[in-house]
Every structure is written in structure tokens, then in C-alpha cells.
CSV table of C-alpha atoms in Angstrom, one decimal:
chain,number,residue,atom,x,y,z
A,177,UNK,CA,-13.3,-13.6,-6.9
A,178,UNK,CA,-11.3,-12.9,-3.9
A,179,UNK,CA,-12.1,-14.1,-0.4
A,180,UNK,CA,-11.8,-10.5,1.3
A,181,UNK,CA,-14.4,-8.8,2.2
A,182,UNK,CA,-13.1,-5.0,2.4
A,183,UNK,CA,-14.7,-2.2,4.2
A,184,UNK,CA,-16.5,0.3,2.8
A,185,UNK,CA,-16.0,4.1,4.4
A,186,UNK,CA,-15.0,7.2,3.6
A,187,UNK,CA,-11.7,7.2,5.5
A,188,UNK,CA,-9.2,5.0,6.9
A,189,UNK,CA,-10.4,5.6,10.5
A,190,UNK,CA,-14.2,4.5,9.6
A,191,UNK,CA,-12.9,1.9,7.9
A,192,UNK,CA,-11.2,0.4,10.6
A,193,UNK,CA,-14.0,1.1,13.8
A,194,UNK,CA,-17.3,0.9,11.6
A,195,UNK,CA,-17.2,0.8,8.1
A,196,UNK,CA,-20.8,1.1,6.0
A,197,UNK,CA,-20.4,-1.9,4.8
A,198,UNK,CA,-18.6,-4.8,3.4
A,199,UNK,CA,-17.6,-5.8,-0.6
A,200,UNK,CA,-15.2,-8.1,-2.1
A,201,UNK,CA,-15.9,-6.5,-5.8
A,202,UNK,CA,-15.9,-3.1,-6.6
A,203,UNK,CA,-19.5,-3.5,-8.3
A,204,UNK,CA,-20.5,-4.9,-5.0
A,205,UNK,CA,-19.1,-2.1,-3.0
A,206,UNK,CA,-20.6,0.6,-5.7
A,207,UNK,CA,-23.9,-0.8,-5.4
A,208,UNK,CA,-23.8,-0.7,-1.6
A,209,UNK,CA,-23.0,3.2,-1.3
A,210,UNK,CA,-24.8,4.1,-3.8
A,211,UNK,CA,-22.0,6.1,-5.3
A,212,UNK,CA,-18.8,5.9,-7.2
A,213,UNK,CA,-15.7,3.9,-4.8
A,214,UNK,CA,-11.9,4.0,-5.3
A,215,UNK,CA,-9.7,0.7,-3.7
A,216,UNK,CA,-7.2,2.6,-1.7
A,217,UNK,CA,-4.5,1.5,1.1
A,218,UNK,CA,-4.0,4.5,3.8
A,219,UNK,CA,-2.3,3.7,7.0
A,220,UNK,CA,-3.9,4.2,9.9
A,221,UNK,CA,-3.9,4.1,13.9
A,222,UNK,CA,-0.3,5.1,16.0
A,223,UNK,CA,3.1,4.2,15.2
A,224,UNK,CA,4.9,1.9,17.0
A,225,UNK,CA,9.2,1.3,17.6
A,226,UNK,CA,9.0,-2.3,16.8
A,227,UNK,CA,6.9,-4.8,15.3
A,228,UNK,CA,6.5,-6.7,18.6
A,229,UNK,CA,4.3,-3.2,20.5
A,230,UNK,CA,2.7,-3.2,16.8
A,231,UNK,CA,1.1,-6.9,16.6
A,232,UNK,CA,0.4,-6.7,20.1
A,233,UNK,CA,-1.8,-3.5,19.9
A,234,UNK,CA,-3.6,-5.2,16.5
A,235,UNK,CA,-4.1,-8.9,17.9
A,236,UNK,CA,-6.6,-10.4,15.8
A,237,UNK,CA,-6.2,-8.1,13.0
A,238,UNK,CA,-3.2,-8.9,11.7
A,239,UNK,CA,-0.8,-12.0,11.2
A,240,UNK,CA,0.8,-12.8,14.2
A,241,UNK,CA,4.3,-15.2,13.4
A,242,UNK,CA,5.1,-15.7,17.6
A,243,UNK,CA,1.7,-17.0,18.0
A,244,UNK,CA,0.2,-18.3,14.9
A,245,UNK,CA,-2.8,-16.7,15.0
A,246,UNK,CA,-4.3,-15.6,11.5
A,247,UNK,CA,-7.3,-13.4,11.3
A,248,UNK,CA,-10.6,-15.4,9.2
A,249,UNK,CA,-9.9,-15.3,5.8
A,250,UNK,CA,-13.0,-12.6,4.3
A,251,UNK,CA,-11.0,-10.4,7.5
A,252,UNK,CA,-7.3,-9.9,6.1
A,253,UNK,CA,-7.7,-6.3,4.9
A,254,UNK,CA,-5.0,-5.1,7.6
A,255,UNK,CA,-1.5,-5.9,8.0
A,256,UNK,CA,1.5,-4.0,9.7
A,257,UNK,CA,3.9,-1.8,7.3
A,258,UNK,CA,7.0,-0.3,8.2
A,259,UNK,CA,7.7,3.4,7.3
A,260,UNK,CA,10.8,5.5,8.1
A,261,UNK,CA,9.8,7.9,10.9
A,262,UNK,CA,8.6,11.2,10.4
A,263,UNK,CA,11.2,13.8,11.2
A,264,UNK,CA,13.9,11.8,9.8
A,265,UNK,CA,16.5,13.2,7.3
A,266,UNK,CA,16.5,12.2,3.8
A,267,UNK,CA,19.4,10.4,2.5
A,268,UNK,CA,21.1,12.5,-0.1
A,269,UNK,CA,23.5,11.4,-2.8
A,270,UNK,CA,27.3,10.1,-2.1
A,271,UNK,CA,29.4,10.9,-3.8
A,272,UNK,CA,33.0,9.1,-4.3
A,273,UNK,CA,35.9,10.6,-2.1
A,274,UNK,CA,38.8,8.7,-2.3
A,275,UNK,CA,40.4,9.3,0.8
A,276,UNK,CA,42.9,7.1,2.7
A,277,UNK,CA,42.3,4.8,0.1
A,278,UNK,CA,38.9,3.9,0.4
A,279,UNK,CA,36.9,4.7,-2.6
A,280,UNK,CA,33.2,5.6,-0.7
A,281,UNK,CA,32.6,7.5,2.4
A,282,UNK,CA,31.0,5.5,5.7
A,283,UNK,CA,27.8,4.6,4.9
A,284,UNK,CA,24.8,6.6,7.3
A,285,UNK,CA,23.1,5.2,9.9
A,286,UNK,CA,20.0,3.6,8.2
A,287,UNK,CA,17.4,5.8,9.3
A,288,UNK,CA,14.8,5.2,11.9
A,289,UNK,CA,11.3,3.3,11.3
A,290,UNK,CA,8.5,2.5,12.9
A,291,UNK,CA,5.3,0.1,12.3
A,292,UNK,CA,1.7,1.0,11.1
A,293,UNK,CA,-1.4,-0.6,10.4
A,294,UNK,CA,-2.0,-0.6,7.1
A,295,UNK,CA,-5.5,-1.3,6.0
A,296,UNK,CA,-7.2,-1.7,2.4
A,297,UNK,CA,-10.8,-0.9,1.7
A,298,UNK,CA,-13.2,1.1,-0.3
A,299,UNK,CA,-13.2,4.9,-0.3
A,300,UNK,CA,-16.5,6.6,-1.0
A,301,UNK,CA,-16.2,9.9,-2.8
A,302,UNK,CA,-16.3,12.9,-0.1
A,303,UNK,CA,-16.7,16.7,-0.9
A,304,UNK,CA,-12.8,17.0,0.6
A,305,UNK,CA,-11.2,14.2,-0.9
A,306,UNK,CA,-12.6,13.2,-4.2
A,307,UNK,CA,-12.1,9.9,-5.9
A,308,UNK,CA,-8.7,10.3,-8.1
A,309,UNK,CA,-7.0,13.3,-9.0
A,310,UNK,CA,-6.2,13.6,-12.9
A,311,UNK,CA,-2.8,12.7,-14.4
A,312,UNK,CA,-0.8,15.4,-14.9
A,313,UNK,CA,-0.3,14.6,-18.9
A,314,UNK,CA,-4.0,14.1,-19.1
A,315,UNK,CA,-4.7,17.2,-17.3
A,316,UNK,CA,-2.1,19.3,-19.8
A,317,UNK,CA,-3.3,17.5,-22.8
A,318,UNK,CA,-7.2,18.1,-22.1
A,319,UNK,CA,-6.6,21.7,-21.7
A,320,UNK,CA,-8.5,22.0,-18.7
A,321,UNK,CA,-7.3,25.8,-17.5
A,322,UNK,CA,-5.3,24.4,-14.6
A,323,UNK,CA,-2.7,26.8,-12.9
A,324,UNK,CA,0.8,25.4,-13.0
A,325,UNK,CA,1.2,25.1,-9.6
A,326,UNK,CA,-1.7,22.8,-9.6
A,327,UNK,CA,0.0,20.7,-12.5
A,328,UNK,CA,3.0,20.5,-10.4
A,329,UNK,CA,1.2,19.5,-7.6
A,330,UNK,CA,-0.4,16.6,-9.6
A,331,UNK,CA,3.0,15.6,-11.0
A,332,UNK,CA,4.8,15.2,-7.3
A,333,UNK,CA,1.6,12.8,-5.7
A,334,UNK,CA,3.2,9.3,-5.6
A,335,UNK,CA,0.9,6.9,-8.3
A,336,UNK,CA,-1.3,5.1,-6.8
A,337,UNK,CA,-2.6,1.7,-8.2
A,338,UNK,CA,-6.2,1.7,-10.0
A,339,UNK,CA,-7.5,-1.2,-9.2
A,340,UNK,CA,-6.0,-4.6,-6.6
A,341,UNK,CA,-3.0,-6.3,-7.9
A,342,UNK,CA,-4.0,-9.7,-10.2
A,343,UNK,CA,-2.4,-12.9,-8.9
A,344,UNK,CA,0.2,-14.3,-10.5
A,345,UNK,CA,-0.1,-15.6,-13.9
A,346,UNK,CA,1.8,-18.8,-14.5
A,347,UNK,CA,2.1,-19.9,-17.8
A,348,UNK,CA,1.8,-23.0,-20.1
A,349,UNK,CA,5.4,-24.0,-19.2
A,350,UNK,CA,5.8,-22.9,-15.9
A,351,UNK,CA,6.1,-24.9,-12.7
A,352,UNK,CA,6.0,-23.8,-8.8
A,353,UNK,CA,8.8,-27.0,-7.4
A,354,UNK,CA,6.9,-28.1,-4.5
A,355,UNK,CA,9.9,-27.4,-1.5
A,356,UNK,CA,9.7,-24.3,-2.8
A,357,UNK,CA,6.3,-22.7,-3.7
A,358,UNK,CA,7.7,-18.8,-3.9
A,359,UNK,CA,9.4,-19.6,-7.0
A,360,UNK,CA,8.3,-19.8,-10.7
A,361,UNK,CA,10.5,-22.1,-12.7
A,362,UNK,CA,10.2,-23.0,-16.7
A,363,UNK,CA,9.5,-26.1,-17.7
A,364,UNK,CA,11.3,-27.8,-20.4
């Protein structure tokens, strides 16, 4: 069982100020509401230019490296992501050139980012925003009268993970070398 203790609201924003409650399980967090709950990850809050403005508006909330602080364990639903900026062009496809004998064109400016809290919890069902929209395949395949457009709306919404990511399995003949605890080595 995990340690976190994750909101429970119907949006990021209530989430964050007063959520309805708190559950670590998503049997914990259904029973609380009442109703059926989806885990979800939404940012949230303002953006920031850099990372510094970012952990200094969330103090407390977040892991801060420059001071050390952590927030309590059953409180680590937050931390700070970094998106590229609304507004900003798309990088499109290069293609080779071969001019003055350099095989690629100059590489673009990396585009322009800024920091947002990013916070986990439980989403209760609302009129506006349902739980989970249908798979497109599963929509075609049940035959459930949907227009295309509505298909190809459902195809183009980025997948969204069903349930919290499992820790790491490590197996029979697997070892984490202890000066370096990121890494999964076989064991012979």
C-alpha cells in the first residue's frame, strides 16, 4: 500500500485548496465519495520561467533540492513539471539538405518552457467531465452509433494511464549495487 494519501475532488483546483477528502486506495477513495473515482494527474496553478519562481511559489509542496526540504511523506501528491509554453511553434520535420557540405540544416532554437505544479489525486465523476472516455476501437467495435467526428476525436486524446504505475519488479537474479541504487544489474 502506498504511503500517499491523495485528494479526493472533482478538479485539479479543489484538489489542491480543499479536497473532500483523502485515500491512498482507490476502494478507499470510492467509498469515501460515494461514487465511482478515476486517478488522474492535471496540472494546475500558474506557470512559471524557471524552476527557481516555481518551488518558491509551492514551498512545502513540493521537493525543494536548494533547501532540502521534503514535504511529509502521506503529502507528496505534487511536484513541479515542465511543459513547452503555450504559443510556441511546433517543431516540424528536417529534412537533409546537403549544402556547403553539411549534411543537416542548423538545428532550431529548442523551444520555450515553463514550470507547473503538477498534482495527482482522485477525480469524482461530474456531469461535464465524466470518468473515461471509451477507446476508440472499443467504441467502433461496440457499435455504439457514434458520429465520426466523435471517433476521431476519441482517437487524437493522448492515453492516459488506468490505474498508478507498480514499482519496480526486481527479479530472482537481479541486484541494485549499493553506490548505485538507480540501476538494476543481473546477477550471475
Amino acid at each position: 500500500m502506498t504511503a500517499i494519501l491523495y485528494p479526493l475532488a472533482a478538479n485539479a483546483e479543489q484538489a489542491l485548496l480543499r479536497p473532500l477528502g483523502r485515500a491512498g486506495r482507490m476502494s478507499d477513495a470510492r467509498r469515501r465519495a460515494g461514487v465511482d473515482v478515476v486517478f488522474t494527474t492535471d496540472a494546475v496553478g500558474p506557470a512559471f520561467a524557471t524552476r527557481t519562481a516555481a518551488l518558491d511559489a509551492y514551498a512545502g509542496r513540493v521537493d525543494d533540492e536548494r533547501t532540502g526540504s521534503t514535504p511529509d511523506p502521506e503529502e507528496r501528491f505534487c511536484r513541479l513539471i515542465e511543459q513547452v509554453a503555450e504559443g510556441t511553434p511546433r517543431a516540424r520535420s528536417v529534412e537533409p539538405t546537403f549544402v556547403d557540405g553539411q549534411r543537416w540544416p542548423t538545428p532550431p532554437r529548442p523551444p520555450q518552457t515553463v514550470w507547473r505544479l503538477s498534482i495527482s489525486y482522485w477525480r469524482i465523476a461530474t456531469a461535464e467531465r465524466p470518468l473515461e472516455a471509451p477507446q476508440a476501437r472499443q467504441a467502433r467495435k461496440s457499435k455504439q452509433g457514434l458520429t465520426p467526428e466523435t471517433l476521431q476525436a476519441i482517437a487524437r486524446t493522448p492515453l492516459r494511464p488506468v490505474k498508478p504505475q507498480q514499482p519496480l519488479d526486481i527479479g530472482l537474479f537481479e541486484i541494485r549495487p549499493p553506490e548505485a541504487p538507480h540501476i538494476v544489474m543481473p546477477d550471475e
